[in-house]
Amino acid sequence: MLGIELQRKSSVSLSRQLYMEFVGRIADGRLKSGEALPSTRELAVELGVSRNTVCEAYEMLMAEEYIVSRQGAPTRVAHGIGPNIRSVIPGIGPGSPDVRNGRIETGNGVKNLGSGRPAEVDFHTGRPDLKAFPMQRWLKLMYRTSSLLKPEQWGYTDLEGFLPLREEIARWLLRSRGINAAPYEIFITAGTTHALHILSEILFEPPFEILAEDPCHLGMLRAMKIRGYSVVSRPVDEHGLMTSQLGSSMSRLIYVTPSHQFPLGGILPANRRSELIRYAARNNAYIIEDDYDSEFRYGGPPVAPLHTMDPGRVIYAGTFSKILFPGLRIGYIILPGELQDRWRYMRLHSDVQNPLFEQAALAEFMRSRQFDRHLGKMRKLYGQRRKILLDALKAEFGTVPQYWGDAAGLHLAVSFPGSIFNRRFERHCRLNGLIVQTADRHCINKGAHNDKLLLGYGHLEPEDIRKGTSLLRACIESWHGKN
C-alpha cells in the first residue's frame, strides 16, 4: 500500500518511526494535501504491527495538524501542508533525531526546532511537583516492605491486587471521599487508561458505543476507540456535562469526570448528577467516573463522588499519579459485583497483576498516614501556586480573561473572549519559548471552546509561573498581530 519499512531493532518506538515516515512523505510531496490515508486497521495489517501502534502515530500527526480526522470520513493529509515543512522540521526520516515538544532531542542534547528556542516555561496539564515527593523516605519504605514479604508472595498473587493495599484504599476513600467500599470491591490497576482497556473488553456489547463529555481526555477515549467503540459526544459548560442534551442515545457505557471536569473544570451539580443516574438506569448503562485529581480542592468541602449515588451502576476509577508520582503506575477501580469475575478473567489472560513491591510500599505509606500528610502538604503547595498564577494573569491581562475550573486540580482553563486559539497558536508559542495547550485540542467537535487555553501550574515554581504568563501575553499579542 505505502511501502513503509519499520526498523524493529531501533531504539525509536515503532509509532514514532511511523510518525516520522509520514511527516517525511508529506514534506517531499509523496503524500499530497487532502490525500486519504489508510485506516488504522488496514495499515496495522500491512505493517504487521498492533493497531494501537498505528493509532499512536496518527494521534501524533493530528496533534501537530499534519492530518485531520472526522468521524465517518477517511483520515486525510491536512490542507495547506506541503513540501516547505522540511525547512521547519529538519532531519525527518528513519534514524533521525526524536522530535518532542517543539525540540529535536539527540544523544548530544537539545536543539532548537526551526527558528524557535528551547521552552522556557511548560504549562502542560496534569503534572505534579516531583521535587516535593519524599523520595528517600519512599525508597527506604520500598526496601523495608519488600524484605517483609513472604517467599510465596514473590510469585503470582491476587488478580485483584495486594489485599493490604486494597484495605488501606477502602479506609482512605471512606475518610476522604465518603465512599463506603469493601476491599473485595476494589481492584488495583496500572492507572485509569489501563482500567479502560480492560473495561472496553468486558463491556463490549451492542450498540458498541461510549457516550462522553466534549471536550474530554481524548487519550482515555482512545482506549475505547481502539477496541472498536464509536463515540457519542455531549457538550460541556462551566458546570460540566450538559445532561439536558443527553438525548435518545442508547449508549451502554458513559465516561465522565463529574468532580472536576477535564479539561474545563466544572463540578457537576446535584440535579445533573441525578439526571445522569436516571439516564443510565433507563439505558441499563454503566457510568465510568474518572476521579483523576479531585483530592486537590481549594475551597469548600470535598465533592461527593457520583459513585455514592448508585454503586451498582457507577464504576469509580482513581489514580495515585497526581497525588504521588506518575511513574508509580498504580490506580484502582471500584467494580459492581456482576463485573468482578469478568475483570479477573481479563487480568488472568492479559497482564495478571501489578508489581507487588510498589503495592506493599504504598499500603504502608497509607497505613502510617504518611500519605495523608503528604497530600495535605501538596494541597497547600498547589493552592499557593494557583493563587500565584491567578495574580500573575491579573497583572498581565487585567480583567480580560475568564477562569474555568480554578477551584480544584492542577490546571485551570482561561478564556479570552473573541480570541481563536488552535494548533497553529500552540506552535507559535513553542517557537517563542512557551508550551501551552488549547482547550480545542481536547474537543471531539472542534470550535466550541477555541477561545480557551489550559494552564497547568502544579509542577511550576513561582518564578516560572510569572515568566510564563509574561511570555503568554507576548505570544497572544503577536498572534493577534499576525491574524
Coordinates of C-alpha atoms in Angstrom, one line a residue:
M1 CA 0.0 0.0 0.0
L2 CA 2.5 2.6 1.1
G3 CA 5.8 0.6 1.1
I4 CA 6.8 1.7 4.6
E5 CA 9.5 -0.3 6.3
L6 CA 10.0 0.0 10.1
Q7 CA 13.2 -0.8 11.9
R8 CA 12.2 -3.4 14.5
K9 CA 15.6 -3.2 16.4
S10 CA 15.7 0.6 16.5
S11 CA 15.6 2.4 19.9
V12 CA 13.0 4.7 18.4
S13 CA 9.5 3.3 19.0
L14 CA 7.5 1.9 16.0
S15 CA 4.8 4.5 16.4
R16 CA 7.4 7.3 16.4
Q17 CA 9.1 5.8 13.3
L18 CA 5.7 5.7 11.6
Y19 CA 5.0 9.3 12.5
M20 CA 8.4 10.4 11.2
E21 CA 7.9 8.4 8.0
F22 CA 4.6 10.2 7.3
V23 CA 6.0 13.6 8.0
G24 CA 8.8 12.9 5.6
R25 CA 6.4 11.8 2.8
I26 CA 4.3 14.9 3.4
A27 CA 7.5 17.0 3.3
D28 CA 8.8 15.7 0.0
G29 CA 5.3 15.7 -1.7
R30 CA 4.8 11.9 -1.9
L31 CA 1.6 12.5 0.2
K32 CA -0.4 15.4 -1.1
S33 CA -2.6 17.9 0.7
G34 CA -6.1 16.3 1.2
E35 CA -4.9 12.8 0.3
A36 CA -6.7 10.0 2.2
L37 CA -4.7 7.7 4.4
P38 CA -5.3 4.0 5.0
S39 CA -7.4 3.2 8.1
T40 CA -5.6 2.2 11.2
R41 CA -6.7 -1.4 10.9
E42 CA -5.5 -1.6 7.3
L43 CA -2.2 -0.1 8.0
A44 CA -1.6 -2.2 11.0
V45 CA -2.2 -5.4 9.0
E46 CA 0.1 -4.2 6.2
L47 CA 3.0 -3.3 8.6
G48 CA 2.5 -6.3 10.9
V49 CA 2.1 -4.1 14.0
S50 CA -0.6 -3.6 16.5
R51 CA -3.4 -1.2 15.7
N52 CA -2.5 0.7 18.9
T53 CA 0.9 1.5 17.3
V54 CA -0.8 3.0 14.2
C55 CA -3.3 4.9 16.4
E56 CA -0.5 6.4 18.4
A57 CA 1.3 7.6 15.2
Y58 CA -1.9 9.1 13.8
E59 CA -2.5 10.8 17.1
M60 CA 0.9 12.4 17.0
L61 CA 0.3 13.5 13.4
M62 CA -3.1 15.0 14.4
A63 CA -1.6 16.8 17.4
E64 CA 0.7 18.6 15.0
E65 CA -2.0 19.2 12.4
Y66 CA -0.3 17.1 9.7
I67 CA -3.5 15.1 9.3
V68 CA -7.2 15.6 10.1
S69 CA -9.8 13.0 11.1
R70 CA -13.5 13.3 11.2
Q71 CA -15.9 10.7 12.4
G72 CA -17.3 8.7 9.5
A73 CA -14.7 10.0 7.0
P74 CA -11.2 8.9 6.0
T75 CA -8.2 10.4 7.7
R76 CA -6.5 12.8 5.3
V77 CA -3.4 14.9 5.0
A78 CA -4.3 18.4 6.2
H79 CA -4.9 21.2 3.6
G80 CA -2.1 23.7 3.3
I81 CA 0.6 21.2 4.3
G82 CA 3.3 20.9 1.7
P83 CA 6.9 20.3 0.9
N84 CA 8.0 23.5 2.7
I85 CA 7.6 21.9 6.1
R86 CA 11.0 20.3 5.8
S87 CA 12.5 23.7 6.5
V88 CA 10.6 23.8 9.7
I89 CA 11.3 20.2 10.9
P90 CA 14.8 19.1 9.6
G91 CA 16.1 15.6 9.6
I92 CA 12.8 13.7 9.3
G93 CA 13.1 10.1 8.4
P94 CA 14.0 6.7 9.9
G95 CA 17.0 7.0 12.2
S96 CA 16.5 10.8 12.6
P97 CA 16.6 12.5 16.0
D98 CA 13.5 12.4 18.0
V99 CA 11.1 15.4 17.9
R100 CA 9.4 16.3 21.2
N101 CA 7.6 19.4 22.4
G102 CA 8.9 21.5 19.6
R103 CA 12.5 20.5 20.1
I104 CA 14.8 17.9 18.5
E105 CA 16.4 15.7 21.0
T106 CA 19.6 13.8 20.2
G107 CA 22.2 12.0 22.1
N108 CA 24.1 15.2 22.3
G109 CA 21.4 17.4 23.8
V110 CA 18.6 19.6 22.7
K111 CA 18.5 21.7 19.5
N112 CA 16.0 24.4 18.5
L113 CA 13.2 23.5 16.2
G114 CA 13.4 25.8 13.2
S115 CA 13.7 29.4 14.4
G116 CA 12.3 28.7 17.8
R117 CA 14.2 28.4 21.1
P118 CA 14.1 25.8 23.9
A119 CA 11.0 26.1 26.0
E120 CA 11.4 28.5 29.0
V121 CA 8.1 27.6 30.6
D122 CA 5.9 24.5 30.1
F123 CA 2.3 24.9 31.1
H124 CA 1.4 21.2 30.4
T125 CA -1.6 20.0 32.4
G126 CA -1.7 17.1 34.9
R127 CA 1.9 17.3 36.2
P128 CA 2.6 17.1 39.9
D129 CA 5.7 18.6 41.5
L130 CA 8.0 15.5 41.7
K131 CA 10.7 17.5 43.5
A132 CA 8.4 17.7 46.5
F133 CA 7.9 14.0 46.8
P134 CA 9.8 12.4 49.8
M135 CA 11.9 10.1 47.5
Q136 CA 14.4 8.9 50.1
R137 CA 11.7 8.0 52.5
W138 CA 9.9 6.1 49.8
L139 CA 13.0 4.2 48.8
K140 CA 13.6 3.1 52.4
L141 CA 9.9 2.1 52.6
M142 CA 10.2 0.1 49.4
Y143 CA 13.2 -1.8 50.8
R144 CA 11.6 -2.5 54.2
T145 CA 8.2 -3.6 53.0
S146 CA 9.7 -5.8 50.2
S147 CA 12.0 -7.5 52.7
L148 CA 9.0 -8.4 54.9
L149 CA 7.1 -10.2 52.0
K150 CA 6.9 -14.0 52.3
P151 CA 8.8 -16.0 49.6
E152 CA 5.5 -17.3 48.1
Q153 CA 4.4 -13.7 47.6
W154 CA 7.2 -13.2 45.1
G155 CA 5.3 -15.4 42.7
Y156 CA 1.9 -14.7 41.1
T157 CA -0.6 -13.4 43.7
D158 CA -4.1 -11.9 43.7
L159 CA -5.7 -10.9 40.4
E160 CA -7.5 -8.2 42.4
G161 CA -4.3 -6.7 43.8
F162 CA -2.4 -6.7 47.1
L163 CA -5.0 -7.1 49.8
P164 CA -3.4 -4.8 52.4
L165 CA -3.3 -2.1 49.8
R166 CA -7.0 -2.6 48.9
E167 CA -7.8 -2.4 52.6
E168 CA -6.0 0.9 53.0
I169 CA -7.6 2.3 49.9
A170 CA -11.0 1.4 51.3
R171 CA -10.2 3.2 54.6
W172 CA -8.9 6.2 52.8
L173 CA -11.9 6.5 50.4
L174 CA -14.2 6.4 53.4
R175 CA -12.5 9.1 55.4
S176 CA -11.7 11.4 52.5
R177 CA -14.5 10.9 49.9
G178 CA -17.3 9.3 51.9
I179 CA -17.2 6.2 49.7
N180 CA -18.1 3.0 51.6
A181 CA -16.5 0.3 49.5
A182 CA -15.3 -3.1 50.8
P183 CA -11.8 -4.2 49.9
Y184 CA -13.2 -7.0 47.7
E185 CA -14.9 -4.4 45.5
I186 CA -11.6 -2.6 44.9
F187 CA -9.3 -3.8 42.1
I188 CA -5.7 -2.5 41.6
T189 CA -4.8 -1.2 38.1
A190 CA -1.8 0.4 36.4
G191 CA -3.8 3.6 36.0
T192 CA -7.1 4.8 34.6
T193 CA -6.1 4.1 31.0
H194 CA -5.3 0.5 31.9
A195 CA -8.6 0.2 33.6
L196 CA -10.4 1.5 30.5
H197 CA -8.6 -1.0 28.3
I198 CA -9.9 -3.9 30.4
L199 CA -13.4 -2.4 30.7
S200 CA -13.6 -1.9 27.0
E201 CA -13.2 -5.7 26.7
I202 CA -15.6 -6.9 29.4
L203 CA -18.3 -4.4 28.4
F204 CA -18.0 -4.7 24.7
E205 CA -21.6 -5.3 23.6
P206 CA -24.2 -3.6 21.3
P207 CA -24.5 -0.8 20.4
F208 CA -20.7 -0.7 20.8
E209 CA -20.6 3.0 21.7
I210 CA -19.5 5.2 24.5
L211 CA -21.1 8.5 25.5
A212 CA -18.5 11.0 26.5
E213 CA -18.2 14.7 27.6
D214 CA -17.0 17.1 24.9
P215 CA -14.3 18.3 25.5
C216 CA -12.7 15.4 27.4
H217 CA -9.5 13.5 27.8
L218 CA -9.0 12.1 24.3
G219 CA -6.3 9.7 25.5
M220 CA -8.9 7.9 27.6
L221 CA -11.3 7.7 24.7
R222 CA -8.5 6.3 22.5
A223 CA -8.5 3.1 24.7
M224 CA -12.2 2.6 23.8
K225 CA -11.9 3.5 20.2
I226 CA -9.0 1.0 19.7
R227 CA -11.3 -1.7 20.8
G228 CA -14.0 -0.7 18.3
Y229 CA -16.3 1.6 20.2
S230 CA -17.8 4.6 18.4
V231 CA -18.0 7.9 20.4
V232 CA -21.2 9.8 21.1
S233 CA -20.3 13.2 22.4
R234 CA -22.4 15.6 24.5
P235 CA -21.4 19.2 25.2
V236 CA -19.9 20.6 28.4
D237 CA -20.5 24.0 30.0
E238 CA -19.0 25.7 33.1
H239 CA -20.8 23.2 35.3
G240 CA -19.8 20.1 33.5
L241 CA -21.8 17.7 31.3
M242 CA -25.0 19.2 29.9
T243 CA -27.4 16.4 30.9
S244 CA -30.3 18.3 29.3
Q245 CA -28.7 17.3 25.9
L246 CA -28.2 13.6 26.6
G247 CA -30.9 12.9 24.0
S248 CA -32.0 9.5 22.9
S249 CA -28.7 7.7 22.6
M250 CA -28.7 4.0 23.6
S251 CA -25.1 4.0 24.8
R252 CA -24.4 1.3 27.4
L253 CA -21.3 3.0 28.6
I254 CA -20.8 6.6 29.8
Y255 CA -17.4 8.3 30.6
V256 CA -17.5 11.4 32.8
T257 CA -15.3 13.4 35.1
P258 CA -18.0 14.9 37.4
S259 CA -15.9 16.1 40.4
H260 CA -13.5 18.2 38.2
Q261 CA -14.4 18.1 34.5
F262 CA -11.4 17.6 32.3
P263 CA -10.4 20.0 30.9
L264 CA -12.7 22.8 31.7
G265 CA -13.0 22.1 35.4
G266 CA -16.8 22.2 36.1
I267 CA -18.2 20.4 39.1
L268 CA -21.4 18.6 38.1
P269 CA -24.4 19.9 40.2
A270 CA -26.6 17.6 42.1
N271 CA -29.6 17.9 39.7
R272 CA -27.4 16.9 36.8
R273 CA -25.9 14.0 38.7
S274 CA -29.4 12.7 39.4
E275 CA -30.4 13.2 35.8
L276 CA -27.3 11.3 34.6
I277 CA -28.0 8.4 37.0
R278 CA -31.7 8.2 35.8
Y279 CA -30.5 8.3 32.1
A280 CA -28.0 5.4 32.8
A281 CA -30.8 3.4 34.5
R282 CA -33.1 3.8 31.5
N283 CA -30.4 2.6 29.2
N284 CA -29.1 -0.1 31.5
A285 CA -25.8 1.6 31.2
Y286 CA -22.6 1.7 33.3
I287 CA -21.0 5.1 34.2
I288 CA -17.2 5.3 34.4
E289 CA -16.4 8.0 36.9
D290 CA -12.9 9.2 36.4
D291 CA -11.9 11.0 39.6
Y292 CA -8.4 12.0 38.4
D293 CA -7.4 14.9 40.7
S294 CA -10.3 16.0 42.9
E295 CA -8.1 15.5 46.0
F296 CA -6.8 19.0 45.3
R297 CA -9.7 21.2 46.1
Y298 CA -9.0 24.7 47.4
G299 CA -12.4 25.9 48.6
G300 CA -15.3 24.3 50.3
P301 CA -15.8 20.6 51.3
P302 CA -14.8 17.7 49.1
V303 CA -17.3 17.0 46.3
A304 CA -19.2 13.7 46.8
P305 CA -18.4 11.2 44.1
L306 CA -21.2 10.1 41.7
H307 CA -20.5 6.6 42.9
T308 CA -22.2 7.2 46.2
M309 CA -25.5 7.8 44.4
D310 CA -25.6 4.4 42.7
P311 CA -22.7 2.0 43.5
G312 CA -24.2 -0.7 41.3
R313 CA -24.1 1.4 38.2
V314 CA -21.1 3.7 38.6
I315 CA -17.6 2.3 38.1
Y316 CA -15.3 4.6 40.1
A317 CA -11.7 5.0 38.9
G318 CA -8.9 6.7 40.8
T319 CA -5.2 7.0 40.4
F320 CA -2.2 7.9 42.5
S321 CA -0.3 9.5 39.6
K322 CA -1.2 13.1 40.6
I323 CA -1.0 12.6 44.4
L324 CA 2.4 10.8 44.4
F325 CA 4.2 10.4 41.0
P326 CA 3.2 9.1 37.6
G327 CA 5.9 6.5 37.4
L328 CA 4.3 4.6 40.3
R329 CA 1.7 3.2 37.8
I330 CA -0.9 2.3 40.5
G331 CA -4.6 3.1 40.2
Y332 CA -7.7 1.4 41.3
I333 CA -11.4 0.9 40.4
I334 CA -14.5 0.0 42.4
L335 CA -16.4 -2.6 40.4
P336 CA -20.1 -3.7 40.8
G337 CA -20.3 -7.4 41.7
E338 CA -21.6 -8.6 38.4
L339 CA -18.4 -7.4 36.6
Q340 CA -15.8 -8.8 39.0
D341 CA -15.5 -12.3 37.6
R342 CA -15.1 -10.9 34.1
W343 CA -12.4 -8.5 35.3
R344 CA -10.5 -11.4 36.9
Y345 CA -10.7 -13.4 33.7
M346 CA -9.3 -10.5 31.6
R347 CA -6.4 -9.8 34.0
L348 CA -5.6 -13.5 34.2
H349 CA -5.3 -13.6 30.4
S350 CA -3.6 -10.3 29.9
D351 CA -1.0 -9.0 32.4
V352 CA -2.1 -10.9 35.6
Q353 CA -1.1 -8.3 38.2
N354 CA 0.7 -5.1 39.1
P355 CA 4.2 -5.4 40.6
L356 CA 3.9 -6.3 44.2
F357 CA 6.7 -4.3 45.8
E358 CA 5.2 -0.9 44.9
Q359 CA 1.9 -2.0 46.2
A360 CA 3.3 -3.1 49.5
A361 CA 5.2 0.2 49.9
L362 CA 2.1 2.2 49.1
A363 CA 0.0 0.2 51.6
E364 CA 2.4 1.0 54.4
F365 CA 2.6 4.7 53.2
M366 CA -1.1 4.9 53.6
R367 CA -1.4 2.8 56.8
S368 CA 1.2 5.0 58.6
R369 CA -0.7 8.2 57.4
Q370 CA 2.4 9.5 55.6
F371 CA 0.1 9.5 52.6
D372 CA -2.4 11.9 54.3
R373 CA 0.4 14.2 55.5
H374 CA 2.0 14.3 52.0
L375 CA -1.4 15.0 50.4
G376 CA -2.1 17.9 52.9
K377 CA 1.4 19.4 52.1
M378 CA 0.8 19.2 48.4
R379 CA -2.7 20.6 48.6
K380 CA -1.3 23.7 50.4
L381 CA 1.6 24.0 47.9
Y382 CA -0.6 23.7 44.8
G383 CA -3.1 26.1 46.3
Q384 CA -0.3 28.7 46.7
R385 CA 0.7 28.2 43.1
R386 CA -2.8 28.5 41.9
K387 CA -3.1 31.9 43.6
I388 CA 0.3 33.0 42.1
L389 CA -1.0 32.1 38.6
L390 CA -4.3 33.9 39.1
D391 CA -2.4 37.0 40.4
A392 CA 0.1 36.9 37.5
L393 CA -2.7 36.6 35.0
K394 CA -4.5 39.6 36.5
A395 CA -1.2 41.6 36.4
E396 CA -0.6 40.8 32.8
F397 CA -4.2 40.8 31.4
G398 CA -6.3 42.7 33.9
T399 CA -9.9 41.7 33.9
V400 CA -10.0 40.3 30.3
P401 CA -9.7 36.6 31.0
Q402 CA -12.4 34.4 32.4
Y403 CA -11.4 31.5 34.6
W404 CA -12.9 28.0 34.4
G405 CA -12.2 25.2 36.9
D406 CA -9.9 27.2 39.2
A407 CA -11.3 25.7 42.4
A408 CA -9.6 22.4 42.1
G409 CA -6.9 20.3 40.4
L410 CA -3.5 21.2 38.9
H411 CA -4.6 23.4 36.0
L412 CA -7.1 26.0 35.0
A413 CA -8.8 26.9 31.8
V414 CA -8.5 30.6 30.8
S415 CA -11.0 32.1 28.3
F416 CA -10.0 35.1 26.2
P417 CA -13.4 36.2 24.7
G418 CA -13.0 36.9 21.0
S419 CA -9.8 35.0 20.5
I420 CA -9.3 31.9 18.4
F421 CA -6.6 29.5 19.6
N422 CA -5.7 26.4 17.6
R423 CA -2.8 24.1 17.0
R424 CA -1.0 26.9 15.0
F425 CA -1.2 29.0 18.1
E426 CA 0.4 26.2 20.1
R427 CA 3.3 26.1 17.6
H428 CA 3.5 29.9 17.6
C429 CA 4.0 29.7 21.4
R430 CA 6.6 26.9 21.1
L431 CA 8.6 29.0 18.7
N432 CA 8.7 31.7 21.3
G433 CA 9.7 29.6 24.2
L434 CA 6.4 28.7 25.7
I435 CA 4.4 25.4 25.8
V436 CA 0.7 25.7 26.2
Q437 CA -2.3 23.7 25.2
T438 CA -5.6 24.9 23.8
A439 CA -8.9 23.6 25.1
D440 CA -9.8 22.9 21.5
R441 CA -7.1 20.2 21.4
H442 CA -9.4 18.1 23.6
C443 CA -12.6 18.7 21.8
I444 CA -14.3 16.0 19.8
N445 CA -16.3 18.6 17.8
K446 CA -14.0 21.5 17.2
G447 CA -14.7 25.2 17.6
A448 CA -16.9 25.3 20.7
H449 CA -14.1 26.3 23.1
N450 CA -11.4 27.7 20.8
D451 CA -11.1 30.9 23.0
K452 CA -9.7 28.9 25.9
L453 CA -6.2 27.9 26.9
L454 CA -5.2 25.3 29.5
L455 CA -2.5 26.3 32.0
G456 CA -1.0 23.6 34.2
Y457 CA 0.7 25.0 37.3
G458 CA 1.3 22.2 39.8
H459 CA 4.9 21.4 38.6
L460 CA 6.0 25.1 38.2
E461 CA 7.9 27.2 40.6
P462 CA 6.5 30.7 41.3
E463 CA 9.2 32.5 39.1
D464 CA 8.3 30.1 36.2
I465 CA 4.6 30.9 36.6
R466 CA 5.2 34.6 36.4
K467 CA 7.6 34.3 33.5
G468 CA 5.1 32.0 31.7
T469 CA 2.3 34.5 32.0
S470 CA 4.5 37.2 30.7
L471 CA 5.5 35.1 27.7
L472 CA 1.9 34.2 27.2
R473 CA 0.9 37.9 26.9
A474 CA 3.6 38.4 24.3
C475 CA 2.6 35.4 22.4
I476 CA -1.1 36.4 22.3
E477 CA -0.3 40.0 21.3
S478 CA 2.0 38.8 18.4
W479 CA -0.6 36.2 17.5
H480 CA -3.4 38.8 17.2
G481 CA -1.0 41.0 15.2
K482 CA -0.5 38.2 12.7
N483 CA -4.1 37.1 12.4

